Structures are given as C-alpha cells and as structure tokens.
XYZ file of C-alpha atoms in Angstrom:
96
model
C 0.127 0.032 0.158
C 1.402 3.311 -1.019
C 0.244 6.752 -0.049
C -0.969 8.088 -3.393
C -1.246 7.214 -6.959
C 2.232 8.856 -8.024
C 4.250 5.891 -6.495
C 5.374 3.047 -8.840
C 6.576 -0.160 -7.966
C 9.525 -1.888 -10.052
C 11.299 -5.018 -9.710
C 15.015 -4.463 -9.843
C 16.374 -7.822 -9.562
C 15.234 -11.569 -9.022
C 17.939 -13.773 -7.419
C 17.973 -17.545 -6.834
C 19.508 -19.043 -3.942
C 19.662 -22.759 -2.911
C 16.191 -22.592 -1.158
C 14.419 -19.774 -2.005
C 13.603 -16.961 -4.735
C 14.681 -13.003 -3.541
C 12.593 -10.621 -5.362
C 14.322 -7.065 -4.979
C 12.007 -4.130 -5.859
C 12.000 -0.356 -5.343
C 8.973 1.986 -4.818
C 9.613 5.512 -6.082
C 7.226 8.970 -6.298
C 6.947 10.107 -9.654
C 6.790 13.808 -9.914
C 3.629 15.669 -10.413
C -0.023 15.699 -9.179
C -1.356 12.346 -8.231
C -4.647 10.667 -6.620
C -4.834 11.362 -3.063
C -5.790 8.071 -1.736
C -3.865 4.949 -0.158
C -3.709 2.100 -2.961
C -1.956 -0.896 -4.015
C 1.157 -0.726 -6.090
C 1.434 -3.345 -8.507
C 3.837 -4.845 -10.925
C 4.355 -8.017 -12.931
C 7.269 -10.494 -12.590
C 8.708 -10.559 -16.019
C 10.297 -14.070 -15.761
C 9.232 -17.710 -14.609
C 10.238 -18.211 -11.278
C 11.243 -21.812 -9.894
C 9.057 -23.497 -7.513
C 10.791 -22.024 -4.603
C 9.673 -20.059 -1.262
C 9.964 -16.207 -2.192
C 11.014 -13.576 -0.186
C 10.375 -10.004 -1.276
C 12.491 -6.985 -0.424
C 11.347 -3.533 -1.012
C 13.012 -0.141 -0.639
C 12.098 3.405 -1.070
C 9.150 3.179 1.454
C 9.032 6.886 3.124
C 5.918 6.130 5.257
C 5.560 5.077 8.589
C 2.393 3.140 8.822
C 2.804 -0.768 9.066
C 0.500 -2.982 6.906
C 0.333 -6.783 6.940
C 2.322 -7.080 3.723
C 4.335 -9.902 2.914
C 7.255 -7.965 2.083
C 10.090 -6.861 3.817
C 10.880 -3.037 3.593
C 14.676 -2.069 4.083
C 16.481 1.085 3.927
C 18.791 -0.202 0.926
C 18.803 -3.219 -1.224
C 22.725 -3.207 -0.901
C 22.734 -5.636 2.062
C 20.425 -7.796 0.473
C 22.897 -8.021 -2.539
C 25.868 -8.739 -0.298
C 23.684 -11.505 1.557
C 22.957 -13.013 -1.785
C 26.348 -12.460 -3.502
C 26.603 -16.183 -4.685
C 23.053 -16.208 -5.952
C 21.734 -16.824 -9.728
C 20.610 -13.948 -11.212
C 17.085 -14.532 -13.054
C 16.415 -11.172 -13.818
C 18.895 -8.174 -13.759
C 18.438 -4.243 -13.457
C 16.235 -3.198 -16.558
C 18.408 -1.018 -18.783
C 16.907 2.352 -18.829
C-alpha cells in the first residue's frame, strides 16, 4: 500500500538461492500530481520463477504506517545483495 497514485513499484532484480527466490524491488514517487488515496502498488514478475519459497525485499518506503504485507521493507538493497552474492541472477536490473 502506497500513500498516493504517484508511487510506482518496479522490480530491480530476481535472485535464485539454494532454497529461496529473492525478489528485489523499489517504490518511488513520480513527480507531479496524483490521486490522494492510499492504494496498492502493483507490478508483474517478468520471468518464470522456480518453485521455491519467495522473499520480497522493497526499498524506497517513506511513510511510517505498518501493513500486514508479505514484504520486507529495507532502507537499501545493498545489504540484501551482499547476503545473496553467490545467487543466480534470474532477472537483472533493467536497462533504462
């Protein structure tokens, strides 16, 4: 759940570890006006994932409320990437 319609969710990397798949994502506020209502941010997974448990790490959150969401909000993806340094990359950072 994001504060308004100006927030976008994007997948930056998908990593396969021995026992899990880690999905690394970022929320960011696009400039300009947006509908002022709390709403879900959605995106699609661009690859077929192995049948393993998934952990989803999201960075970029700036609001303070807590939701019962199946994500782990982190201040930066760097520590997550370090913990998964030997993982197989299933989806890299998209070229912009």
